[in-house]
Coordinates of C-alpha atoms and ligand atoms in Angstrom, one line a residue:
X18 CA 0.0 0.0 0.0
X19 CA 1.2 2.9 -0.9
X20 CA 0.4 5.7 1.8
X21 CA -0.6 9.3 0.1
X22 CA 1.1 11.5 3.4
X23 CA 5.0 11.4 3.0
X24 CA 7.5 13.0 5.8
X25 CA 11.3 13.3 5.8
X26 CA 12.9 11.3 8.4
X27 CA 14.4 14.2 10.3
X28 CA 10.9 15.5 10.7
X29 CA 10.1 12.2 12.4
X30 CA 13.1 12.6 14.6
X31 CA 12.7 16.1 15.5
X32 CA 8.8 15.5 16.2
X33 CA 9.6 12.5 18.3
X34 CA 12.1 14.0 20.2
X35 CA 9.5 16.5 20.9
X36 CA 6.9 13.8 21.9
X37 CA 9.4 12.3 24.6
X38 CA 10.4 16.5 25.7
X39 CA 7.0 17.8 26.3
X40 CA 5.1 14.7 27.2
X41 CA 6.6 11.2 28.1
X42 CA 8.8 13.4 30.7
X43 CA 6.8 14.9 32.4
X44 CA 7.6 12.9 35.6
X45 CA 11.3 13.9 34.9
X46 CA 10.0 17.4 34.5
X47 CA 8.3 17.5 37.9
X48 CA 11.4 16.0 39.5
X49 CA 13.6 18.5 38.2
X50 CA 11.2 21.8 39.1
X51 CA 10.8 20.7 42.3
X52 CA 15.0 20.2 42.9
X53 CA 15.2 23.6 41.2
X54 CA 12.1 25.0 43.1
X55 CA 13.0 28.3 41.2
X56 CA 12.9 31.4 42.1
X57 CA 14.6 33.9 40.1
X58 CA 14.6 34.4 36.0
X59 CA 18.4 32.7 35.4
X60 CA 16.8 30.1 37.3
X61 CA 14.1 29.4 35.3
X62 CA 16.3 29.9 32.4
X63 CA 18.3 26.6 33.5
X64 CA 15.2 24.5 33.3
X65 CA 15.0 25.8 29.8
X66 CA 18.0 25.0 29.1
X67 CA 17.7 21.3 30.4
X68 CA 14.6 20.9 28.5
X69 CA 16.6 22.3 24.9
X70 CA 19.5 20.2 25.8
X71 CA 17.2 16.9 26.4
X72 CA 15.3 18.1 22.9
X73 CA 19.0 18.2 21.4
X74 CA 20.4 14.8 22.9
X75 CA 16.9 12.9 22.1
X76 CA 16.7 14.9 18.6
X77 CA 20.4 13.7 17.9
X78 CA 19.7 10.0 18.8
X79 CA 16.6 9.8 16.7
X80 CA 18.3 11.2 13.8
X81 CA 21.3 8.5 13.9
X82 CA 18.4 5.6 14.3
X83 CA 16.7 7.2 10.9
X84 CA 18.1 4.2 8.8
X85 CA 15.0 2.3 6.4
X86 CA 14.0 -0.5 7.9
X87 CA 15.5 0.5 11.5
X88 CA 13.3 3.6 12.3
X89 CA 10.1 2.9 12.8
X90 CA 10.2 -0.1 14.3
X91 CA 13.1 0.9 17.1
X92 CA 11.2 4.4 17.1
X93 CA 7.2 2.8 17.8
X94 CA 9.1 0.3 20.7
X95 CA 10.7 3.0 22.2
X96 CA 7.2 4.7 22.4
X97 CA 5.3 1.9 23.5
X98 CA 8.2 1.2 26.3
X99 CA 8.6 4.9 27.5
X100 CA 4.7 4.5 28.2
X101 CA 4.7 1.9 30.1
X102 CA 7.7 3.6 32.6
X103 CA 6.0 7.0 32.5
X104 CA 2.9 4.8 34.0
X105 CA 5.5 3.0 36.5
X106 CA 7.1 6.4 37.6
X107 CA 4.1 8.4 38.3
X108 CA 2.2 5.6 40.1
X109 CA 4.8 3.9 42.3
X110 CA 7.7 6.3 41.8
X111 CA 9.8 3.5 39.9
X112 CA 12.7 4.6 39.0
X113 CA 15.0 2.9 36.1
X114 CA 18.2 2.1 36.5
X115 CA 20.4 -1.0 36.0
X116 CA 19.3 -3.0 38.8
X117 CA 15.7 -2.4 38.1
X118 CA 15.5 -2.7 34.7
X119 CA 17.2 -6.4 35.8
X120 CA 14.9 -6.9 38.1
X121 CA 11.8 -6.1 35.4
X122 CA 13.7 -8.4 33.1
X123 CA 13.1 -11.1 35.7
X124 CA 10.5 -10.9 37.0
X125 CA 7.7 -14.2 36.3
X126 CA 4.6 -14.3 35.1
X127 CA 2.2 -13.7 38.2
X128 CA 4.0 -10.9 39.6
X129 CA 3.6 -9.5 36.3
X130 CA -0.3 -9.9 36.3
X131 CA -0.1 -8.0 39.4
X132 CA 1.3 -4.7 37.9
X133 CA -0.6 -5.3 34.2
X134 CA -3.7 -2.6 35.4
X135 CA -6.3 -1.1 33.7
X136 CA -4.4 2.4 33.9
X137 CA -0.8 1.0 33.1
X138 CA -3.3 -0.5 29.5
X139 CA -4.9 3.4 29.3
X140 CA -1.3 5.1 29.7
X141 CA 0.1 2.4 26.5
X142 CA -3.1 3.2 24.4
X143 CA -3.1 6.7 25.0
X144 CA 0.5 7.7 24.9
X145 CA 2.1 5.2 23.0
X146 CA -0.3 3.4 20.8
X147 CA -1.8 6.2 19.7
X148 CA 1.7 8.3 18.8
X149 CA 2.8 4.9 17.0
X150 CA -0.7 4.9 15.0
X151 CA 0.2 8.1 13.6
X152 CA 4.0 7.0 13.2
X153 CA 2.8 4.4 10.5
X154 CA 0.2 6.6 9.0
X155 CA 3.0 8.7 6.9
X156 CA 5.3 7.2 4.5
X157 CA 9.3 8.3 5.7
X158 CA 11.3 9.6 3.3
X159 CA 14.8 8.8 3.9
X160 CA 18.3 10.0 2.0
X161 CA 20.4 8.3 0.0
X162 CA 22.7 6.4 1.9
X163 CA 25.7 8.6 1.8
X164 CA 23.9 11.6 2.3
X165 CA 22.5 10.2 5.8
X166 CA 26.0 9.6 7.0
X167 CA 26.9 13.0 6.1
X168 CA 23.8 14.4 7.8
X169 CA 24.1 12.5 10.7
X170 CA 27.8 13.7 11.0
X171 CA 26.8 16.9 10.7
X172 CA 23.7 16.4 13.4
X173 CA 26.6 15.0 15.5
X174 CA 28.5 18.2 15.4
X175 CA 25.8 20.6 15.4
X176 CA 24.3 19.0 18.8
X177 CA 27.8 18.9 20.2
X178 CA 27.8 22.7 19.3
X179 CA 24.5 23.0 21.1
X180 CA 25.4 21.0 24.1
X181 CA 28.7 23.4 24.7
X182 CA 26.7 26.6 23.9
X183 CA 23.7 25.9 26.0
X184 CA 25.7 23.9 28.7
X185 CA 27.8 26.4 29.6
X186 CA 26.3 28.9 31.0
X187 CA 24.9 27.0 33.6
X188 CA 27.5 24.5 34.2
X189 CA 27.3 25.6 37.9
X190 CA 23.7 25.0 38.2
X191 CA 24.1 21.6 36.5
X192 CA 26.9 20.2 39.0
X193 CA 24.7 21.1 42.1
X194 CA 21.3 20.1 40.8
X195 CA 22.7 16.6 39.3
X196 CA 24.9 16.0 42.5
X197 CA 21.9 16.7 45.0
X198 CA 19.1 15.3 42.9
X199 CA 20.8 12.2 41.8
X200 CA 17.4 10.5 41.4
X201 CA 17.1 13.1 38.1
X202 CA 20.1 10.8 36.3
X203 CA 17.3 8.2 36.3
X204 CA 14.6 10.1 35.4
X205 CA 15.5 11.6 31.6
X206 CA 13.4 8.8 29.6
X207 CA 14.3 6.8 27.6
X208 CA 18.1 7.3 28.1
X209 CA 17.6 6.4 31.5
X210 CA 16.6 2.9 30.6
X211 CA 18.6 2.7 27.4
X212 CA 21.5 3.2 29.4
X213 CA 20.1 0.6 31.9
X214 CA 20.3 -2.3 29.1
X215 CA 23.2 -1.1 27.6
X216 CA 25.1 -2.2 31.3
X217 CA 23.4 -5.2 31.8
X218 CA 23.9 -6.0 28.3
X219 CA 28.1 -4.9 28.6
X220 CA 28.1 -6.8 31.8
X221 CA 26.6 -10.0 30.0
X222 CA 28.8 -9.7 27.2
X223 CA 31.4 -11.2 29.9
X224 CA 32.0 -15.3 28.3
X225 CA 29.8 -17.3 30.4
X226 CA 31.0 -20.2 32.7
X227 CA 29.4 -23.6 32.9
X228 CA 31.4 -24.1 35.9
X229 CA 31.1 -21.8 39.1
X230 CA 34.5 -20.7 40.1
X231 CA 35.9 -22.4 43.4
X232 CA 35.4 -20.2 46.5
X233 CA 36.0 -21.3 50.2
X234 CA 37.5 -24.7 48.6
X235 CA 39.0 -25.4 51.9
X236 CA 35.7 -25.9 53.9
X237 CA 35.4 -28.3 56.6
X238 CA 33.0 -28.7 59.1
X239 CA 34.4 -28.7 62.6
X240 CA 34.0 -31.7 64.4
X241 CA 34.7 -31.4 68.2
X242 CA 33.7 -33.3 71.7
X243 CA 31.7 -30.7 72.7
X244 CA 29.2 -31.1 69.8
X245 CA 28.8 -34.7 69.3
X246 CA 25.5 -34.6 67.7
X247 CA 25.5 -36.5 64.1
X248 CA 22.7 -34.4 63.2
X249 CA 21.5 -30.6 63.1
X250 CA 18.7 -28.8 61.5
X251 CA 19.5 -25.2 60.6
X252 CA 16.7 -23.0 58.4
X253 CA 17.6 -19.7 56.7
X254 CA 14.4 -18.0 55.5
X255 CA 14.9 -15.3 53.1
X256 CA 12.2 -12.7 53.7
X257 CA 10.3 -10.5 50.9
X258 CA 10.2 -6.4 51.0
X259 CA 9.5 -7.0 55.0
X260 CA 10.7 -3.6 56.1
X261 CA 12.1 -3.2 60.0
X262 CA 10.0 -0.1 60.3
X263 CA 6.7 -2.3 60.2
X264 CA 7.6 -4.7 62.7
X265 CA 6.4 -4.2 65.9
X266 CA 9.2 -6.2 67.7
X267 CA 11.2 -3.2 66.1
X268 CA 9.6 -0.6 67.8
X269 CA 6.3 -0.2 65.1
X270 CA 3.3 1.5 66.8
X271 CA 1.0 -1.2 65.7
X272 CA 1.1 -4.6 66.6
X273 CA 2.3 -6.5 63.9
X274 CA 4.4 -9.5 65.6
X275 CA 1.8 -11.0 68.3
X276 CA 3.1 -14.5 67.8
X277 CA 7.0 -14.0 67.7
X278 CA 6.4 -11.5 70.6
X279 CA 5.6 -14.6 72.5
X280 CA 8.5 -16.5 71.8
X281 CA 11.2 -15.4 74.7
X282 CA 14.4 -16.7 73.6
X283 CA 14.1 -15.0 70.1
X284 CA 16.3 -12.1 69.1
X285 CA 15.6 -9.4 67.0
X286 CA 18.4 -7.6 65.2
X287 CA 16.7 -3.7 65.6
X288 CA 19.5 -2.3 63.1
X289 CA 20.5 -4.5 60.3
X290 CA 21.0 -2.6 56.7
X291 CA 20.3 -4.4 53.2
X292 CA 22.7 -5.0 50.8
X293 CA 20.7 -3.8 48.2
X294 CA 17.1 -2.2 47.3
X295 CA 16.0 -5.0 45.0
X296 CA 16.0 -8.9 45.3
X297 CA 18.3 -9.2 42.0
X298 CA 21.0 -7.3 44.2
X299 CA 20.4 -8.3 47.5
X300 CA 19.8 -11.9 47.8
X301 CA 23.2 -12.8 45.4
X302 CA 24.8 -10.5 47.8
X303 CA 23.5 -12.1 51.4
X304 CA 25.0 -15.8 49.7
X305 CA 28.0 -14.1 48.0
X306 CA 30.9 -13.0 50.9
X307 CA 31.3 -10.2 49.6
X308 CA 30.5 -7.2 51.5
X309 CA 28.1 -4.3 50.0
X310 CA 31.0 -1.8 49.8
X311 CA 33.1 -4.3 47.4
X312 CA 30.0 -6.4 45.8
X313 CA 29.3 -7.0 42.3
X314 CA 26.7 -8.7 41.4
X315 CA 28.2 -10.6 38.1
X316 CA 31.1 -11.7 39.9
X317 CA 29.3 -13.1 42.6
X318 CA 26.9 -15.2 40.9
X319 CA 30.2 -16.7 38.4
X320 CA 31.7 -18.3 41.9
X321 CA 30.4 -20.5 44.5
X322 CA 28.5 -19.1 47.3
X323 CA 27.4 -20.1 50.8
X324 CA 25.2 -23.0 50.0
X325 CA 27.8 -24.6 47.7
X326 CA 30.2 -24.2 50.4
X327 CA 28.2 -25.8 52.6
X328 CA 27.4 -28.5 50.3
X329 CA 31.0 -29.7 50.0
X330 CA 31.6 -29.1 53.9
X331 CA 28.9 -32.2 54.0
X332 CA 25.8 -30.2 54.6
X333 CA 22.9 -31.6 52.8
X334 CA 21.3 -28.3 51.8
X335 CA 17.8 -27.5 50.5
X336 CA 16.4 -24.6 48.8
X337 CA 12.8 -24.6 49.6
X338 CA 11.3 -21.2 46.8
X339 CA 8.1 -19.8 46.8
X340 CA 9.0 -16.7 44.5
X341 CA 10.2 -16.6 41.1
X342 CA 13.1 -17.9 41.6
X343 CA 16.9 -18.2 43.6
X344 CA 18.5 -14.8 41.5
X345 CA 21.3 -17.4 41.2
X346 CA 22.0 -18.5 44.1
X347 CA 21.0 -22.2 44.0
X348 CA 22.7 -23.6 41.2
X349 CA 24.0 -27.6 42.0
X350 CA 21.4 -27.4 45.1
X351 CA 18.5 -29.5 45.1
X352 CA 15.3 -27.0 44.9
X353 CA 11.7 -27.5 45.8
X354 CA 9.0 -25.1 44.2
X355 CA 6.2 -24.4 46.0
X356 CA 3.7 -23.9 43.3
X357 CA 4.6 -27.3 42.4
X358 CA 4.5 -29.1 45.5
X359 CA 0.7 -30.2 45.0
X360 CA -0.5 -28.3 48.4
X361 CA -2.9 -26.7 47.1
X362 CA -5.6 -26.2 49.7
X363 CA -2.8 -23.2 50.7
X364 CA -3.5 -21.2 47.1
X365 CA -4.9 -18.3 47.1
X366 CA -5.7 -16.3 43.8
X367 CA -3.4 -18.4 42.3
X368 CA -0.3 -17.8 44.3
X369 CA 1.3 -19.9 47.5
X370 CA 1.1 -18.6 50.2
X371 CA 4.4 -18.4 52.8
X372 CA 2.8 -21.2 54.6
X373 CA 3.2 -23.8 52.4
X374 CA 7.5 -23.1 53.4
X375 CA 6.8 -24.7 56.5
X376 CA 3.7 -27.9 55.8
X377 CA 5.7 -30.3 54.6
X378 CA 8.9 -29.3 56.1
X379 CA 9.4 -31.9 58.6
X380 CA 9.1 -34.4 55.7
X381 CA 11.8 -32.7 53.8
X382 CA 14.0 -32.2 56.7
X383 CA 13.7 -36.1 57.6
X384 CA 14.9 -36.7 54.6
X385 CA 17.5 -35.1 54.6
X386 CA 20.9 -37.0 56.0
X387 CA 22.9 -35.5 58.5
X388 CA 23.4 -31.6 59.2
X389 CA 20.3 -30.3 56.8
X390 CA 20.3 -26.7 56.4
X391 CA 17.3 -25.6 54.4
X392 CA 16.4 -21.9 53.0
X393 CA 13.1 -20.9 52.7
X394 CA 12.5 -18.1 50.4
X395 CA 9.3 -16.1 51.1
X396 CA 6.9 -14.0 48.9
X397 CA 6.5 -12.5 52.0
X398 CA 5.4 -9.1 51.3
X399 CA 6.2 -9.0 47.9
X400 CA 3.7 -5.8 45.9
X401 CA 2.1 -4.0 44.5
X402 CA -0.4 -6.3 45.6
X403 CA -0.2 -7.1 49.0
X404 CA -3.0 -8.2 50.0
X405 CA -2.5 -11.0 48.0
X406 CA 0.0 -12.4 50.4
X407 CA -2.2 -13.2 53.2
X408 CA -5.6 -15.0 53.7
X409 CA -8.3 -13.4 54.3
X410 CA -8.8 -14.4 58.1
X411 CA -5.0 -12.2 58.3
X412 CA -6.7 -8.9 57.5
X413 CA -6.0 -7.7 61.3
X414 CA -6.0 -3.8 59.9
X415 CA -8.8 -3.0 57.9
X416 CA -9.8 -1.4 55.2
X417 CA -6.9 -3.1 53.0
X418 CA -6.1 -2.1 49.9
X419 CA -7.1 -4.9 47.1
X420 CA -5.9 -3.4 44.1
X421 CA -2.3 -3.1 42.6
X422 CA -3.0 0.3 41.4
X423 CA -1.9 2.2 44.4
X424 CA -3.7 5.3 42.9
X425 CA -7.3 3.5 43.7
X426 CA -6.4 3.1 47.2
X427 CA -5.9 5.7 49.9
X428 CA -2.3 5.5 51.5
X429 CA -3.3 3.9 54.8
X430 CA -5.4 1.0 53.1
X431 CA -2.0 0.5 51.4
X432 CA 0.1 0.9 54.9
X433 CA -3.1 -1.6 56.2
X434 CA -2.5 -4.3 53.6
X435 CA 1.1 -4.3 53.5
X436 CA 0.6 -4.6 57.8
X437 CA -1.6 -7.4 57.0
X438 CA 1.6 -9.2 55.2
X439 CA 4.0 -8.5 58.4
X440 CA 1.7 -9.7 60.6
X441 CA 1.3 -13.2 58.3
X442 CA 4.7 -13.0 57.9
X443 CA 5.0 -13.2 61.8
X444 CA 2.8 -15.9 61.9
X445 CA 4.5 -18.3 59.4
X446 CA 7.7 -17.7 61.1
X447 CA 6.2 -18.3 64.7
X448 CA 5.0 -21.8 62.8
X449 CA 8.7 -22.5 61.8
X450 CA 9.9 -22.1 65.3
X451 CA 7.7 -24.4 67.1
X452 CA 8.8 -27.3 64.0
X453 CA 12.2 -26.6 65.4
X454 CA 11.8 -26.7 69.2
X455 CA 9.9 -29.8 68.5
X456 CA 13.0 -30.7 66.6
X457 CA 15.1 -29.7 69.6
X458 CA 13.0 -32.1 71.9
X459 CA 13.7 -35.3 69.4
X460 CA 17.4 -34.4 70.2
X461 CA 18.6 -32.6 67.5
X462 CA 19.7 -28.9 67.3
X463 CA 18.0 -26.5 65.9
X464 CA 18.5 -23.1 64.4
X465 CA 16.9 -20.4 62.4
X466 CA 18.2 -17.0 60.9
X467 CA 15.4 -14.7 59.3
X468 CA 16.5 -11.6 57.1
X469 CA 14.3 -9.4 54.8
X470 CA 15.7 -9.1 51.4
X471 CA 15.1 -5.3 51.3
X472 CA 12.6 -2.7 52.9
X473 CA 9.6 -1.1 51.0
X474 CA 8.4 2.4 50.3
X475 CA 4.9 2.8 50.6
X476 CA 4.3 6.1 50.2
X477 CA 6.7 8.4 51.9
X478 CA 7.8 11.2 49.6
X479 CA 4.9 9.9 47.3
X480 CA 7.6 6.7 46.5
X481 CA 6.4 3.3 46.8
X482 CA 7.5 -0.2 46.0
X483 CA 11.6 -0.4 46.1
X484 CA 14.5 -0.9 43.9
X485 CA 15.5 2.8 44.4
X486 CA 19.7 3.6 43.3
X487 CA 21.4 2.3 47.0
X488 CA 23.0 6.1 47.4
X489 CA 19.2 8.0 46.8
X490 CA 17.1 4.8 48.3
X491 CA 15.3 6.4 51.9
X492 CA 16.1 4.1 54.9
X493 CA 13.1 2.6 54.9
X494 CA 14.0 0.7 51.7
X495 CA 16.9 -0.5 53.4
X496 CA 16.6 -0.8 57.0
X497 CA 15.4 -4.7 57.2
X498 CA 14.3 -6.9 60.3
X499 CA 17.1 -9.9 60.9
X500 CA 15.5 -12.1 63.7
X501 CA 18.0 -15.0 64.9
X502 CA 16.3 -18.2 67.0
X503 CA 18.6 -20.7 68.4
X504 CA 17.1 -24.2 70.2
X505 CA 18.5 -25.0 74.0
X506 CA 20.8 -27.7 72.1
X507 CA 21.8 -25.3 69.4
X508 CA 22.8 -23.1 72.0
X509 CA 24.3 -25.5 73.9
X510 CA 26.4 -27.4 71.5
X511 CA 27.5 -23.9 70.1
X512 CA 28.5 -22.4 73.6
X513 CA 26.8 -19.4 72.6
X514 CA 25.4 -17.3 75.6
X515 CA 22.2 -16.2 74.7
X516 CA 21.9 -13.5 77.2
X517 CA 24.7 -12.3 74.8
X518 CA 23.0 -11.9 71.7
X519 CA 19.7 -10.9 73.1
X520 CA 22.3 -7.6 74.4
X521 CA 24.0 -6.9 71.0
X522 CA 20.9 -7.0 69.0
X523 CA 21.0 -3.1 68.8
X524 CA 24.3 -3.3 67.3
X525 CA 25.0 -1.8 63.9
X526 CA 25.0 -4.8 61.2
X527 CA 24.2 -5.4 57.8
X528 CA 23.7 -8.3 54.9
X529 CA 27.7 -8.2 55.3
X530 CA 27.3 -10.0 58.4
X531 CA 24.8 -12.7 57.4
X532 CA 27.7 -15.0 54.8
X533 CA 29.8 -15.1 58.1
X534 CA 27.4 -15.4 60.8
X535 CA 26.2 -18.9 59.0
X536 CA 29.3 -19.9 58.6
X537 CA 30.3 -19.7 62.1
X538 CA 27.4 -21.0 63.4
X539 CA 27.9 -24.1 61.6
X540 CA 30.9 -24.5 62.4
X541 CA 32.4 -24.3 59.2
X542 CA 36.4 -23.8 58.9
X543 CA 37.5 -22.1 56.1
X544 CA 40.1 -19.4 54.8
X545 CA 37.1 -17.0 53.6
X546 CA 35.3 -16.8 57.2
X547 CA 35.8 -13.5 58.6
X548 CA 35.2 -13.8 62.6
X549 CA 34.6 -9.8 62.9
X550 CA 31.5 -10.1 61.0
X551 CA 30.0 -13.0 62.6
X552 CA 27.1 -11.9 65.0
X553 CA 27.7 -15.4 66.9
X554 CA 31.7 -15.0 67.3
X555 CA 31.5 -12.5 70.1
X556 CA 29.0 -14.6 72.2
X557 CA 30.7 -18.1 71.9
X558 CA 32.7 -19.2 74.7
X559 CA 36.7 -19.4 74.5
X560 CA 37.7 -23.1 72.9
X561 CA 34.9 -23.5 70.4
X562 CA 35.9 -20.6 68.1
X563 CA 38.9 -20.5 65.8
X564 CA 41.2 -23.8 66.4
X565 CA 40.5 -27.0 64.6
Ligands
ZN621 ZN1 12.9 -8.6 47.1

């Protein structure tokens, strides 16, 4: 078909860039007046001059993607994409860099469902569809081939021209702005989440190994008189977006832990900092050894990790999931998934609830020879739709928000269903510790170590959800609850005082501490323990820690 309306493809590019200026930024636009929050004419004048210099860069890039063939494809994706993040920003305050745009690359099917809403389909129609419709209305006229190259050589120089001309002026402004506000980096769309594929996709480029690399080779568990038991059951549960400021055993106005406030002997870390904002980052870096300040997140997941170290110390380990998945952490270790473990009666609206972890446990842990140490991995609070995450007879706080489109709900029906996920939380995790003081009684040892992945956002400073860059994230993205319960045996056969513990648990400590702390509690020797950031070391009596 031959279409009657022709354009030149630098039209296109200069009336696109346009489009993403003046419309699909206007969360970036909101961001930036607000940093500014102007108040004299040069002022003003520098938002100006962002918004030319964005119409330049953007301008500049569509005209090197105006090749036939390339254009209107790349062009009508990058519309339809930019929608879908301009919904994500201005509802949950998303914002897309690296680790998020992994972490969307990731994520499975049902916690996919749970974001796909009416107004995220309205915001693709209306803003990208509809731009794209138009797009393929007109027949693009492009230049011979050698006259693009030289026209995009020119446009190169020409916006470099700009950029100096229109830069300068305000360099100062642009320094402190950028270095204050250095959530706006992430904002500019789409370069922020171009720029986000083009690292993961440099990273990946990396060859890939079939093999883990060796780490902690020399791991042995330590066998001494004190300890004779043949047999020890220790769990590791790996908590979803639970947030430390929403537990009540944490000093949260509302009562969100009645059952693990029952339990004397547990501890509660009150000050224990994630690794990350986002389970891509943080759970690779809780298995890793490798603190925050020194992690990355490729290198990590290429080596061994805890479990693997455990496995060849003569552990049998377990990897009990009821998310979407280990984020790499679980490869050559036996995994159970929960939505296929045939207990159904424990579904709700499709999903498995946290319960199912801990029916069937004892099974699993009978089976297992030796010292078992089993994770569970929680959906624990996992949104945008919390209230998915408990059963109904949970809903202690009321009215709860039952829609993933935060902007339907008020923010307290939102802080009332995510409360509603602590306190099920709480409850599931009470559950595990009366399996293991029932394990305790059969004569075995028995230990558990909670620790939320990352906090949550829900609502404060209009943000919700998490993955926010580490260095912008608020605390309460990052300030998790760690709980620690060790069984009279465990205790005993440790020599760990747990008067001790129960006084350090307002120490400083972080997902640094966690690799360590397992390690030491098991009893593992090996040259890539580090005793200073084992939470046990300082409580253990002299003779069981560091000889042979
Ligand atoms: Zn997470």
């Amino acid at each position: 078909m031959k279409l009657s309306r022709s354009v030149s493809a630098e039209v296109v590019a200069f009336c696109a860039s346009a489009y993403f200026v003046c419309v699909l930024n206007i969360p970036f636009w909101q961001q930036l007046y607000a940093a500014v929050a102007p108040r004299s004419l040069f002022e003003f004048a520098f938002i100006g001059a962002v918004g030319l210099l964005a119409f330049a860069l953007l301008a500049w890039l569509f005209v090197c993607l105006a090749v036939r063939y390339v254009f209107r494809p790349v062009l009508s994706i990058l519309l339809l994409a930019t929608s879908a993040a301009v919904y994500f920003t201005m509802e949950y305050g998303t914002v897309f860099d690296a680790d998020m745009v992994r972490n969307i690359l990731e994520t499975d099917r049902a916690e996919a469902a749970d974001l796909l809403t009416t107004k995220l389909i309205i915001f693709v129609l209306g803003l990208g569809l509809l731009p794209v419709a138009v797009l393929w209305s007109y027949e693009i006229v492009y230049r011979p081939v050698w006259q693009g190259i030289r026209f995009k050589v020119l446009a190169t120089l020409a916006t470099a021209a700009a950029v100096l001309a229109i830069g300068l002026p305000f360099s100062q402004n642009f320094t402190s702005v950028f270095r204050h506000h250095r959530g706006l980096t992430y904002a500019l769309m789409p370069v922020n989440y171009l720029s986000a594929m083009a690292e993961i996709g440099r990273k990946s480029l990396r060859p890939a190994r079939a093999e883990l690399l060796p780490f902690g080779g020399d791991a042995r568990r330590r066998v001494d008189a004190a300890a004779p038991s043949a047999r020890s059951v220790t769990v590791l549960v790996i908590g979803e977006t639970a947030r430390a400021a929403n537990f009540s055993l944490i000093g949260y106005g509302r009562q969100t832990n009645p059952q693990l406030a029952k339990i004397p002997d547990l501890i509660t870390y009150s000050k224990v900092f994630s690794c990350g904002t986002a389970t891509a980052q943080s759970v690779p870096c809780l298995f890793s050894g490798m603190a925050r300040a020194n992690f990355d997140r490729q290198d990590a997941l290429a080596r061994e990790g805890l479990l693997q170290i455990l496995q060849r110390a003569g552990f049998s380990v377990l990897w009990r999931e009821n998310q979407g998945g280990c984020a790499g952490v679980c490869r050559g270790i036996p995994i159970e998934l929960m939505d296929r473990a045939g207990t159904r009666s424990l579904f709700e609206m499709g999903e498995s609830l946290d319960e199912n972890l801990v029916k069937g446990l004892q099974q699993k842990i009978d089976a297992m020879p030796g010292h078992a140490v089993v994770v569970l991995h929680m959906m624990g609070s996992h949104g945008p739709s919390y209230y998915k995450r408990y059963p109904a007879d949970f809903e202690r706080f009321k009215p709860a928000c039952k829609e993933s489109q935060f902007s339907r709900c008020q923010r307290q029906e939102i802080v009332n269903a995510y409360d509603n996920t602590i306190v099920y939380t709480d409850f599931v995790l009470a559950r595990l510790i009366e399996l293991l003081r029932e394990t305790d009684k059969t004569g075995t040892p028995a230990s558990m170590i909670y620790v939320s992945d990352h906090g949550e956002s829900l609502g404060e400073g209009n943000v919700y959800l998490h993955g926010l860059p580490y260095a912008i994230a608020p605390d309460v993205q990052k300030h998790v609850p760690m709980l620690v319960w060790l069984s009279p045996m465990a205790q005993a056969q440790n020599r760990i005082d747990g008067g001790c513990l129960a006084r350090s648990r307002h120490e400083p400590l972080s997902h640094d501490n966690f690799f360590h702390s397992v390690l030491g509690l098991l009893r593992v020797n090996t040259s890539v323990y580090d005793h200073k950031l084992d939470i046990f070391a300082p409580c253990r009596a002299a003779g069981v820690g560091d000889e042979d």
